[in-house]
Amino acid sequence: QAAAQPADTAKMILAKVFIKPGNEADFITEAQVMITNSNKEEGCTGYMLYQDPYEKTNFIFVESYRNQAAIDAHFATSYFKEFGPRIANIISKPTEIKILTIAGDK
């Protein structure tokens, strides 16, 4: 049985987004709002977007948070809630999201 994680355990989110060809620039424009606002969140320790150099329609958000409460706060923001509907017509398949717990250095 896995040990219980402390409430303040750092977390990462990897979110792969798949965009219809020709819509990359529109996606980046929409993503900039998320990136700018998310990086201002108290519990967010990093929020970046990368584009696959070989598959230009594939992107990944790499996000780091102080703890699960910070993720919950992120998910509750208006810009997070609006992002999915704003990109719904330009994604080619559902976003793949992984939430990872960062091992402590103790």
PDB file of N, CA and C in Angstrom:
ATOM      1  N   GLN A   1       0.850  -1.192   0.000  1.00  0.00           N
ATOM      2  CA  GLN A   1       0.000   0.000   0.000  1.00  0.00           C
ATOM      3  C   GLN A   1       0.886   1.243   0.000  1.00  0.00           C
ATOM      4  N   ALA A   2       0.540   2.181  -0.840  1.00  0.00           N
ATOM      5  CA  ALA A   2       1.342   3.404  -0.966  1.00  0.00           C
ATOM      6  C   ALA A   2       1.203   4.258   0.287  1.00  0.00           C
ATOM      7  N   ALA A   3       2.296   4.891   0.648  1.00  0.00           N
ATOM      8  CA  ALA A   3       2.275   5.793   1.806  1.00  0.00           C
ATOM      9  C   ALA A   3       1.430   7.018   1.480  1.00  0.00           C
ATOM     10  N   ALA A   4       0.765   7.548   2.478  1.00  0.00           N
ATOM     11  CA  ALA A   4      -0.031   8.762   2.282  1.00  0.00           C
ATOM     12  C   ALA A   4       0.900   9.927   1.960  1.00  0.00           C
ATOM     13  N   GLN A   5       0.485  10.746   1.014  1.00  0.00           N
ATOM     14  CA  GLN A   5       1.292  11.905   0.635  1.00  0.00           C
ATOM     15  C   GLN A   5       0.967  13.078   1.560  1.00  0.00           C
ATOM     16  N   PRO A   6       2.002  13.809   2.002  1.00  0.00           N
ATOM     17  CA  PRO A   6       1.713  15.010   2.785  1.00  0.00           C
ATOM     18  C   PRO A   6       0.908  16.006   1.950  1.00  0.00           C
ATOM     19  N   ALA A   7       0.115  16.811   2.615  1.00  0.00           N
ATOM     20  CA  ALA A   7      -0.757  17.757   1.916  1.00  0.00           C
ATOM     21  C   ALA A   7       0.027  18.790   1.111  1.00  0.00           C
ATOM     22  N   ASP A   8       1.280  19.009   1.490  1.00  0.00           N
ATOM     23  CA  ASP A   8       2.067  20.030   0.797  1.00  0.00           C
ATOM     24  C   ASP A   8       3.003  19.458  -0.273  1.00  0.00           C
ATOM     25  N   THR A   9       2.745  18.230  -0.710  1.00  0.00           N
ATOM     26  CA  THR A   9       3.587  17.606  -1.726  1.00  0.00           C
ATOM     27  C   THR A   9       3.440  18.342  -3.055  1.00  0.00           C
ATOM     28  N   ALA A  10       4.582  18.656  -3.661  1.00  0.00           N
ATOM     29  CA  ALA A  10       4.564  19.349  -4.950  1.00  0.00           C
ATOM     30  C   ALA A  10       3.961  18.445  -6.024  1.00  0.00           C
ATOM     31  N   LYS A  11       3.308  19.073  -7.000  1.00  0.00           N
ATOM     32  CA  LYS A  11       2.635  18.345  -8.079  1.00  0.00           C
ATOM     33  C   LYS A  11       3.022  18.952  -9.422  1.00  0.00           C
ATOM     34  N   MET A  12       2.949  18.124 -10.442  1.00  0.00           N
ATOM     35  CA  MET A  12       3.124  18.592 -11.816  1.00  0.00           C
ATOM     36  C   MET A  12       1.943  18.133 -12.646  1.00  0.00           C
ATOM     37  N   ILE A  13       1.612  18.933 -13.643  1.00  0.00           N
ATOM     38  CA  ILE A  13       0.605  18.539 -14.629  1.00  0.00           C
ATOM     39  C   ILE A  13       1.263  18.564 -15.996  1.00  0.00           C
ATOM     40  N   LEU A  14       1.064  17.484 -16.739  1.00  0.00           N
ATOM     41  CA  LEU A  14       1.463  17.427 -18.136  1.00  0.00           C
ATOM     42  C   LEU A  14       0.175  17.315 -18.939  1.00  0.00           C
ATOM     43  N   ALA A  15      -0.081  18.303 -19.769  1.00  0.00           N
ATOM     44  CA  ALA A  15      -1.316  18.313 -20.552  1.00  0.00           C
ATOM     45  C   ALA A  15      -0.969  18.384 -22.035  1.00  0.00           C
ATOM     46  N   LYS A  16      -1.209  17.258 -22.741  1.00  0.00           N
ATOM     47  CA  LYS A  16      -0.929  17.209 -24.178  1.00  0.00           C
ATOM     48  C   LYS A  16      -2.175  17.654 -24.933  1.00  0.00           C
ATOM     49  N   VAL A  17      -1.972  18.625 -25.834  1.00  0.00           N
ATOM     50  CA  VAL A  17      -3.079  19.184 -26.608  1.00  0.00           C
ATOM     51  C   VAL A  17      -2.787  18.945 -28.086  1.00  0.00           C
ATOM     52  N   PHE A  18      -3.795  18.481 -28.789  1.00  0.00           N
ATOM     53  CA  PHE A  18      -3.659  18.130 -30.201  1.00  0.00           C
ATOM     54  C   PHE A  18      -4.554  19.059 -31.024  1.00  0.00           C
ATOM     55  N   ILE A  19      -3.934  19.848 -31.884  1.00  0.00           N
ATOM     56  CA  ILE A  19      -4.629  20.908 -32.621  1.00  0.00           C
ATOM     57  C   ILE A  19      -4.808  20.518 -34.087  1.00  0.00           C
ATOM     58  N   LYS A  20      -5.919  20.921 -34.668  1.00  0.00           N
ATOM     59  CA  LYS A  20      -6.142  20.676 -36.090  1.00  0.00           C
ATOM     60  C   LYS A  20      -5.116  21.479 -36.897  1.00  0.00           C
ATOM     61  N   PRO A  21      -4.566  20.881 -37.958  1.00  0.00           N
ATOM     62  CA  PRO A  21      -3.573  21.585 -38.778  1.00  0.00           C
ATOM     63  C   PRO A  21      -4.086  22.950 -39.240  1.00  0.00           C
ATOM     64  N   GLY A  22      -3.207  23.937 -39.187  1.00  0.00           N
ATOM     65  CA  GLY A  22      -3.555  25.290 -39.602  1.00  0.00           C
ATOM     66  C   GLY A  22      -4.064  26.163 -38.478  1.00  0.00           C
ATOM     67  N   ASN A  23      -4.288  25.581 -37.300  1.00  0.00           N
ATOM     68  CA  ASN A  23      -4.824  26.333 -36.162  1.00  0.00           C
ATOM     69  C   ASN A  23      -3.796  26.575 -35.058  1.00  0.00           C
ATOM     70  N   GLU A  24      -2.523  26.289 -35.352  1.00  0.00           N
ATOM     71  CA  GLU A  24      -1.490  26.397 -34.325  1.00  0.00           C
ATOM     72  C   GLU A  24      -1.383  27.813 -33.764  1.00  0.00           C
ATOM     73  N   ALA A  25      -1.378  28.809 -34.630  1.00  0.00           N
ATOM     74  CA  ALA A  25      -1.228  30.200 -34.174  1.00  0.00           C
ATOM     75  C   ALA A  25      -2.410  30.624 -33.310  1.00  0.00           C
ATOM     76  N   ASP A  26      -3.617  30.206 -33.696  1.00  0.00           N
ATOM     77  CA  ASP A  26      -4.806  30.532 -32.894  1.00  0.00           C
ATOM     78  C   ASP A  26      -4.709  29.883 -31.513  1.00  0.00           C
ATOM     79  N   PHE A  27      -4.231  28.645 -31.475  1.00  0.00           N
ATOM     80  CA  PHE A  27      -4.080  27.962 -30.193  1.00  0.00           C
ATOM     81  C   PHE A  27      -3.071  28.701 -29.313  1.00  0.00           C
ATOM     82  N   ILE A  28      -1.937  29.069 -29.877  1.00  0.00           N
ATOM     83  CA  ILE A  28      -0.911  29.774 -29.110  1.00  0.00           C
ATOM     84  C   ILE A  28      -1.466  31.079 -28.550  1.00  0.00           C
ATOM     85  N   THR A  29      -2.244  31.794 -29.338  1.00  0.00           N
ATOM     86  CA  THR A  29      -2.860  33.042 -28.869  1.00  0.00           C
ATOM     87  C   THR A  29      -3.760  32.782 -27.667  1.00  0.00           C
ATOM     88  N   GLU A  30      -4.586  31.740 -27.748  1.00  0.00           N
ATOM     89  CA  GLU A  30      -5.471  31.395 -26.628  1.00  0.00           C
ATOM     90  C   GLU A  30      -4.642  30.941 -25.414  1.00  0.00           C
ATOM     91  N   ALA A  31      -3.592  30.180 -25.678  1.00  0.00           N
ATOM     92  CA  ALA A  31      -2.770  29.647 -24.597  1.00  0.00           C
ATOM     93  C   ALA A  31      -2.045  30.751 -23.840  1.00  0.00           C
ATOM     94  N   GLN A  32      -1.707  31.832 -24.513  1.00  0.00           N
ATOM     95  CA  GLN A  32      -0.975  32.920 -23.857  1.00  0.00           C
ATOM     96  C   GLN A  32      -1.735  33.478 -22.662  1.00  0.00           C
ATOM     97  N   VAL A  33      -3.049  33.533 -22.748  1.00  0.00           N
ATOM     98  CA  VAL A  33      -3.868  34.015 -21.626  1.00  0.00           C
ATOM     99  C   VAL A  33      -3.705  33.071 -20.434  1.00  0.00           C
ATOM    100  N   MET A  34      -3.757  31.767 -20.710  1.00  0.00           N
ATOM    101  CA  MET A  34      -3.585  30.772 -19.645  1.00  0.00           C
ATOM    102  C   MET A  34      -2.198  30.866 -19.022  1.00  0.00           C
ATOM    103  N   ILE A  35      -1.182  30.970 -19.864  1.00  0.00           N
ATOM    104  CA  ILE A  35       0.201  30.987 -19.389  1.00  0.00           C
ATOM    105  C   ILE A  35       0.450  32.221 -18.517  1.00  0.00           C
ATOM    106  N   THR A  36       0.062  33.379 -19.014  1.00  0.00           N
ATOM    107  CA  THR A  36       0.291  34.634 -18.283  1.00  0.00           C
ATOM    108  C   THR A  36      -0.407  34.617 -16.935  1.00  0.00           C
ATOM    109  N   ASN A  37      -1.678  34.255 -16.927  1.00  0.00           N
ATOM    110  CA  ASN A  37      -2.451  34.256 -15.684  1.00  0.00           C
ATOM    111  C   ASN A  37      -1.996  33.160 -14.722  1.00  0.00           C
ATOM    112  N   SER A  38      -1.728  31.980 -15.246  1.00  0.00           N
ATOM    113  CA  SER A  38      -1.336  30.861 -14.387  1.00  0.00           C
ATOM    114  C   SER A  38      -0.014  31.137 -13.679  1.00  0.00           C
ATOM    115  N   ASN A  39       0.920  31.753 -14.382  1.00  0.00           N
ATOM    116  CA  ASN A  39       2.215  32.064 -13.776  1.00  0.00           C
ATOM    117  C   ASN A  39       2.107  33.102 -12.662  1.00  0.00           C
ATOM    118  N   LYS A  40       0.982  33.802 -12.584  1.00  0.00           N
ATOM    119  CA  LYS A  40       0.757  34.789 -11.512  1.00  0.00           C
ATOM    120  C   LYS A  40       0.118  34.152 -10.275  1.00  0.00           C
ATOM    121  N   GLU A  41      -0.344  32.902 -10.400  1.00  0.00           N
ATOM    122  CA  GLU A  41      -0.997  32.239  -9.272  1.00  0.00           C
ATOM    123  C   GLU A  41       0.017  31.983  -8.157  1.00  0.00           C
ATOM    124  N   GLU A  42      -0.409  32.220  -6.927  1.00  0.00           N
ATOM    125  CA  GLU A  42       0.480  32.052  -5.775  1.00  0.00           C
ATOM    126  C   GLU A  42       1.042  30.640  -5.680  1.00  0.00           C
ATOM    127  N   GLY A  43       0.209  29.646  -5.956  1.00  0.00           N
ATOM    128  CA  GLY A  43       0.635  28.255  -5.803  1.00  0.00           C
ATOM    129  C   GLY A  43       1.298  27.644  -7.026  1.00  0.00           C
ATOM    130  N   CYS A  44       1.362  28.403  -8.116  1.00  0.00           N
ATOM    131  CA  CYS A  44       1.973  27.904  -9.349  1.00  0.00           C
ATOM    132  C   CYS A  44       3.461  28.251  -9.342  1.00  0.00           C
ATOM    133  N   THR A  45       4.312  27.242  -9.508  1.00  0.00           N
ATOM    134  CA  THR A  45       5.756  27.474  -9.502  1.00  0.00           C
ATOM    135  C   THR A  45       6.365  27.390 -10.902  1.00  0.00           C
ATOM    136  N   GLY A  46       5.529  27.163 -11.902  1.00  0.00           N
ATOM    137  CA  GLY A  46       5.990  27.152 -13.283  1.00  0.00           C
ATOM    138  C   GLY A  46       4.882  26.719 -14.208  1.00  0.00           C
ATOM    139  N   TYR A  47       4.755  27.411 -15.348  1.00  0.00           N
ATOM    140  CA  TYR A  47       3.678  27.094 -16.291  1.00  0.00           C
ATOM    141  C   TYR A  47       4.189  27.431 -17.683  1.00  0.00           C
ATOM    142  N   MET A  48       4.523  26.403 -18.454  1.00  0.00           N
ATOM    143  CA  MET A  48       5.121  26.615 -19.764  1.00  0.00           C
ATOM    144  C   MET A  48       4.400  25.792 -20.823  1.00  0.00           C
ATOM    145  N   LEU A  49       4.505  26.247 -22.058  1.00  0.00           N
ATOM    146  CA  LEU A  49       3.926  25.545 -23.201  1.00  0.00           C
ATOM    147  C   LEU A  49       5.040  25.224 -24.184  1.00  0.00           C
ATOM    148  N   TYR A  50       5.059  23.982 -24.646  1.00  0.00           N
ATOM    149  CA  TYR A  50       6.031  23.566 -25.646  1.00  0.00           C
ATOM    150  C   TYR A  50       5.298  23.034 -26.867  1.00  0.00           C
ATOM    151  N   GLN A  51       5.898  23.274 -28.046  1.00  0.00           N
ATOM    152  CA  GLN A  51       5.359  22.752 -29.299  1.00  0.00           C
ATOM    153  C   GLN A  51       6.303  21.665 -29.804  1.00  0.00           C
ATOM    154  N   ASP A  52       5.735  20.550 -30.212  1.00  0.00           N
ATOM    155  CA  ASP A  52       6.523  19.448 -30.747  1.00  0.00           C
ATOM    156  C   ASP A  52       7.187  19.903 -32.050  1.00  0.00           C
ATOM    157  N   PRO A  53       8.529  19.848 -32.146  1.00  0.00           N
ATOM    158  CA  PRO A  53       9.194  20.326 -33.366  1.00  0.00           C
ATOM    159  C   PRO A  53       8.943  19.442 -34.584  1.00  0.00           C
ATOM    160  N   TYR A  54       8.502  18.207 -34.354  1.00  0.00           N
ATOM    161  CA  TYR A  54       8.261  17.279 -35.463  1.00  0.00           C
ATOM    162  C   TYR A  54       6.793  17.207 -35.852  1.00  0.00           C
ATOM    163  N   GLU A  55       5.928  17.383 -34.862  1.00  0.00           N
ATOM    164  CA  GLU A  55       4.472  17.388 -35.100  1.00  0.00           C
ATOM    165  C   GLU A  55       3.956  18.734 -34.621  1.00  0.00           C
ATOM    166  N   LYS A  56       3.949  19.709 -35.502  1.00  0.00           N
ATOM    167  CA  LYS A  56       3.663  21.097 -35.124  1.00  0.00           C
ATOM    168  C   LYS A  56       2.268  21.289 -34.529  1.00  0.00           C
ATOM    169  N   THR A  57       1.388  20.307 -34.734  1.00  0.00           N
ATOM    170  CA  THR A  57       0.027  20.407 -34.202  1.00  0.00           C
ATOM    171  C   THR A  57      -0.068  19.873 -32.773  1.00  0.00           C
ATOM    172  N   ASN A  58       1.029  19.332 -32.242  1.00  0.00           N
ATOM    173  CA  ASN A  58       1.029  18.778 -30.887  1.00  0.00           C
ATOM    174  C   ASN A  58       1.740  19.725 -29.924  1.00  0.00           C
ATOM    175  N   PHE A  59       1.103  19.976 -28.805  1.00  0.00           N
ATOM    176  CA  PHE A  59       1.631  20.868 -27.779  1.00  0.00           C
ATOM    177  C   PHE A  59       1.562  20.169 -26.431  1.00  0.00           C
ATOM    178  N   ILE A  60       2.382  20.644 -25.497  1.00  0.00           N
ATOM    179  CA  ILE A  60       2.277  20.136 -24.132  1.00  0.00           C
ATOM    180  C   ILE A  60       2.476  21.287 -23.153  1.00  0.00           C
ATOM    181  N   PHE A  61       1.536  21.395 -22.233  1.00  0.00           N
ATOM    182  CA  PHE A  61       1.689  22.306 -21.100  1.00  0.00           C
ATOM    183  C   PHE A  61       2.445  21.543 -20.016  1.00  0.00           C
ATOM    184  N   VAL A  62       3.481  22.161 -19.468  1.00  0.00           N
ATOM    185  CA  VAL A  62       4.226  21.600 -18.343  1.00  0.00           C
ATOM    186  C   VAL A  62       4.031  22.569 -17.183  1.00  0.00           C
ATOM    187  N   GLU A  63       3.311  22.104 -16.171  1.00  0.00           N
ATOM    188  CA  GLU A  63       2.886  22.971 -15.072  1.00  0.00           C
ATOM    189  C   GLU A  63       3.380  22.407 -13.751  1.00  0.00           C
ATOM    190  N   SER A  64       3.829  23.270 -12.860  1.00  0.00           N
ATOM    191  CA  SER A  64       4.224  22.809 -11.535  1.00  0.00           C
ATOM    192  C   SER A  64       3.538  23.659 -10.469  1.00  0.00           C
ATOM    193  N   TYR A  65       3.142  22.975  -9.403  1.00  0.00           N
ATOM    194  CA  TYR A  65       2.364  23.589  -8.327  1.00  0.00           C
ATOM    195  C   TYR A  65       2.932  23.179  -6.977  1.00  0.00           C
ATOM    196  N   ARG A  66       2.721  24.035  -5.975  1.00  0.00           N
ATOM    197  CA  ARG A  66       3.214  23.741  -4.625  1.00  0.00           C
ATOM    198  C   ARG A  66       2.543  22.516  -4.022  1.00  0.00           C
ATOM    199  N   ASN A  67       1.231  22.325  -4.339  1.00  0.00           N
ATOM    200  CA  ASN A  67       0.477  21.231  -3.728  1.00  0.00           C
ATOM    201  C   ASN A  67      -0.857  21.058  -4.457  1.00  0.00           C
ATOM    202  N   GLN A  68      -1.634  20.098  -3.995  1.00  0.00           N
ATOM    203  CA  GLN A  68      -2.937  19.834  -4.619  1.00  0.00           C
ATOM    204  C   GLN A  68      -3.876  21.030  -4.464  1.00  0.00           C
ATOM    205  N   ALA A  69      -3.797  21.734  -3.358  1.00  0.00           N
ATOM    206  CA  ALA A  69      -4.656  22.912  -3.166  1.00  0.00           C
ATOM    207  C   ALA A  69      -4.395  23.954  -4.246  1.00  0.00           C
ATOM    208  N   ALA A  70      -3.137  24.089  -4.660  1.00  0.00           N
ATOM    209  CA  ALA A  70      -2.800  25.041  -5.722  1.00  0.00           C
ATOM    210  C   ALA A  70      -3.396  24.609  -7.056  1.00  0.00           C
ATOM    211  N   ILE A  71      -3.424  23.294  -7.306  1.00  0.00           N
ATOM    212  CA  ILE A  71      -4.061  22.784  -8.525  1.00  0.00           C
ATOM    213  C   ILE A  71      -5.559  23.049  -8.464  1.00  0.00           C
ATOM    214  N   ASP A  72      -6.167  22.781  -7.311  1.00  0.00           N
ATOM    215  CA  ASP A  72      -7.605  23.023  -7.160  1.00  0.00           C
ATOM    216  C   ASP A  72      -7.929  24.489  -7.426  1.00  0.00           C
ATOM    217  N   ALA A  73      -7.078  25.381  -6.912  1.00  0.00           N
ATOM    218  CA  ALA A  73      -7.284  26.823  -7.125  1.00  0.00           C
ATOM    219  C   ALA A  73      -7.161  27.163  -8.605  1.00  0.00           C
ATOM    220  N   HIS A  74      -6.189  26.552  -9.281  1.00  0.00           N
ATOM    221  CA  HIS A  74      -5.997  26.776 -10.721  1.00  0.00           C
ATOM    222  C   HIS A  74      -7.237  26.348 -11.497  1.00  0.00           C
ATOM    223  N   PHE A  75      -7.739  25.140 -11.187  1.00  0.00           N
ATOM    224  CA  PHE A  75      -8.914  24.618 -11.892  1.00  0.00           C
ATOM    225  C   PHE A  75     -10.158  25.473 -11.649  1.00  0.00           C
ATOM    226  N   ALA A  76     -10.173  26.245 -10.576  1.00  0.00           N
ATOM    227  CA  ALA A  76     -11.336  27.065 -10.233  1.00  0.00           C
ATOM    228  C   ALA A  76     -11.323  28.438 -10.906  1.00  0.00           C
ATOM    229  N   THR A  77     -10.219  28.804 -11.558  1.00  0.00           N
ATOM    230  CA  THR A  77     -10.124  30.141 -12.153  1.00  0.00           C
ATOM    231  C   THR A  77     -11.003  30.263 -13.392  1.00  0.00           C
ATOM    232  N   SER A  78     -11.439  31.486 -13.662  1.00  0.00           N
ATOM    233  CA  SER A  78     -12.286  31.719 -14.836  1.00  0.00           C
ATOM    234  C   SER A  78     -11.532  31.429 -16.121  1.00  0.00           C
ATOM    235  N   TYR A  79     -10.255  31.796 -16.203  1.00  0.00           N
ATOM    236  CA  TYR A  79      -9.511  31.565 -17.449  1.00  0.00           C
ATOM    237  C   TYR A  79      -9.294  30.075 -17.716  1.00  0.00           C
ATOM    238  N   PHE A  80      -9.167  29.273 -16.647  1.00  0.00           N
ATOM    239  CA  PHE A  80      -9.070  27.823 -16.851  1.00  0.00           C
ATOM    240  C   PHE A  80     -10.407  27.290 -17.371  1.00  0.00           C
ATOM    241  N   LYS A  81     -11.496  27.692 -16.733  1.00  0.00           N
ATOM    242  CA  LYS A  81     -12.820  27.192 -17.120  1.00  0.00           C
ATOM    243  C   LYS A  81     -13.188  27.607 -18.540  1.00  0.00           C
ATOM    244  N   GLU A  82     -12.706  28.772 -18.982  1.00  0.00           N
ATOM    245  CA  GLU A  82     -13.037  29.275 -20.322  1.00  0.00           C
ATOM    246  C   GLU A  82     -12.148  28.690 -21.412  1.00  0.00           C
ATOM    247  N   PHE A  83     -10.992  28.171 -21.028  1.00  0.00           N
ATOM    248  CA  PHE A  83     -10.003  27.735 -22.024  1.00  0.00           C
ATOM    249  C   PHE A  83     -10.507  26.572 -22.873  1.00  0.00           C
ATOM    250  N   GLY A  84     -11.055  25.545 -22.232  1.00  0.00           N
ATOM    251  CA  GLY A  84     -11.551  24.385 -22.975  1.00  0.00           C
ATOM    252  C   GLY A  84     -12.569  24.756 -24.048  1.00  0.00           C
ATOM    253  N   PRO A  85     -13.629  25.489 -23.674  1.00  0.00           N
ATOM    254  CA  PRO A  85     -14.599  25.896 -24.686  1.00  0.00           C
ATOM    255  C   PRO A  85     -13.994  26.771 -25.795  1.00  0.00           C
ATOM    256  N   ARG A  86     -12.991  27.585 -25.445  1.00  0.00           N
ATOM    257  CA  ARG A  86     -12.392  28.485 -26.437  1.00  0.00           C
ATOM    258  C   ARG A  86     -11.577  27.733 -27.483  1.00  0.00           C
ATOM    259  N   ILE A  87     -11.027  26.560 -27.109  1.00  0.00           N
ATOM    260  CA  ILE A  87     -10.225  25.798 -28.078  1.00  0.00           C
ATOM    261  C   ILE A  87     -10.960  24.558 -28.600  1.00  0.00           C
ATOM    262  N   ALA A  88     -12.195  24.367 -28.163  1.00  0.00           N
ATOM    263  CA  ALA A  88     -12.938  23.139 -28.499  1.00  0.00           C
ATOM    264  C   ALA A  88     -13.031  22.891 -30.003  1.00  0.00           C
ATOM    265  N   ASN A  89     -13.179  23.952 -30.797  1.00  0.00           N
ATOM    266  CA  ASN A  89     -13.367  23.767 -32.239  1.00  0.00           C
ATOM    267  C   ASN A  89     -12.056  23.624 -32.999  1.00  0.00           C
ATOM    268  N   ILE A  90     -10.902  23.756 -32.317  1.00  0.00           N
ATOM    269  CA  ILE A  90      -9.631  23.621 -33.033  1.00  0.00           C
ATOM    270  C   ILE A  90      -8.806  22.420 -32.553  1.00  0.00           C
ATOM    271  N   ILE A  91      -9.315  21.666 -31.569  1.00  0.00           N
ATOM    272  CA  ILE A  91      -8.574  20.472 -31.160  1.00  0.00           C
ATOM    273  C   ILE A  91      -8.987  19.296 -32.031  1.00  0.00           C
ATOM    274  N   SER A  92      -8.005  18.397 -32.275  1.00  0.00           N
ATOM    275  CA  SER A  92      -8.276  17.253 -33.151  1.00  0.00           C
ATOM    276  C   SER A  92      -8.675  16.008 -32.368  1.00  0.00           C
ATOM    277  N   LYS A  93      -8.327  15.972 -31.077  1.00  0.00           N
ATOM    278  CA  LYS A  93      -8.745  14.864 -30.211  1.00  0.00           C
ATOM    279  C   LYS A  93      -8.644  15.354 -28.773  1.00  0.00           C
ATOM    280  N   PRO A  94      -9.215  14.631 -27.831  1.00  0.00           N
ATOM    281  CA  PRO A  94      -9.237  15.108 -26.446  1.00  0.00           C
ATOM    282  C   PRO A  94      -7.832  15.321 -25.867  1.00  0.00           C
ATOM    283  N   THR A  95      -7.723  16.311 -25.019  1.00  0.00           N
ATOM    284  CA  THR A  95      -6.478  16.606 -24.324  1.00  0.00           C
ATOM    285  C   THR A  95      -6.152  15.462 -23.367  1.00  0.00           C
ATOM    286  N   GLU A  96      -4.877  15.102 -23.292  1.00  0.00           N
ATOM    287  CA  GLU A  96      -4.415  14.052 -22.381  1.00  0.00           C
ATOM    288  C   GLU A  96      -3.743  14.727 -21.189  1.00  0.00           C
ATOM    289  N   ILE A  97      -4.295  14.520 -20.003  1.00  0.00           N
ATOM    290  CA  ILE A  97      -3.774  15.181 -18.808  1.00  0.00           C
ATOM    291  C   ILE A  97      -3.254  14.151 -17.819  1.00  0.00           C
ATOM    292  N   LYS A  98      -2.039  14.375 -17.331  1.00  0.00           N
ATOM    293  CA  LYS A  98      -1.456  13.548 -16.273  1.00  0.00           C
ATOM    294  C   LYS A  98      -1.099  14.474 -15.119  1.00  0.00           C
ATOM    295  N   ILE A  99      -1.487  14.083 -13.905  1.00  0.00           N
ATOM    296  CA  ILE A  99      -1.098  14.817 -12.712  1.00  0.00           C
ATOM    297  C   ILE A  99      -0.099  13.935 -11.956  1.00  0.00           C
ATOM    298  N   LEU A 100       1.076  14.469 -11.734  1.00  0.00           N
ATOM    299  CA  LEU A 100       2.168  13.716 -11.115  1.00  0.00           C
ATOM    300  C   LEU A 100       2.524  14.299  -9.761  1.00  0.00           C
ATOM    301  N   THR A 101       2.886  13.430  -8.829  1.00  0.00           N
ATOM    302  CA  THR A 101       3.375  13.859  -7.520  1.00  0.00           C
ATOM    303  C   THR A 101       4.901  13.856  -7.589  1.00  0.00           C
ATOM    304  N   ILE A 102       5.502  14.953  -7.155  1.00  0.00           N
ATOM    305  CA  ILE A 102       6.954  15.083  -7.174  1.00  0.00           C
ATOM    306  C   ILE A 102       7.520  14.484  -5.886  1.00  0.00           C
ATOM    307  N   ALA A 103       8.440  13.568  -6.036  1.00  0.00           N
ATOM    308  CA  ALA A 103       9.054  12.923  -4.875  1.00  0.00           C
ATOM    309  C   ALA A 103       9.805  13.961  -4.044  1.00  0.00           C
ATOM    310  N   GLY A 104       9.664  13.886  -2.745  1.00  0.00           N
ATOM    311  CA  GLY A 104      10.341  14.821  -1.866  1.00  0.00           C
ATOM    312  C   GLY A 104      11.835  14.583  -1.819  1.00  0.00           C
ATOM    313  N   ASP A 105      12.588  15.554  -1.362  1.00  0.00           N
ATOM    314  CA  ASP A 105      14.038  15.428  -1.295  1.00  0.00           C
ATOM    315  C   ASP A 105      14.510  15.162   0.143  1.00  0.00           C
ATOM    316  N   LYS A 106      13.590  14.684   0.973  1.00  0.00           N
ATOM    317  CA  LYS A 106      13.938  14.413   2.379  1.00  0.00           C
ATOM    318  C   LYS A 106      14.616  13.054   2.496  1.00  0.00           C
TER     319      LYS A 106
END
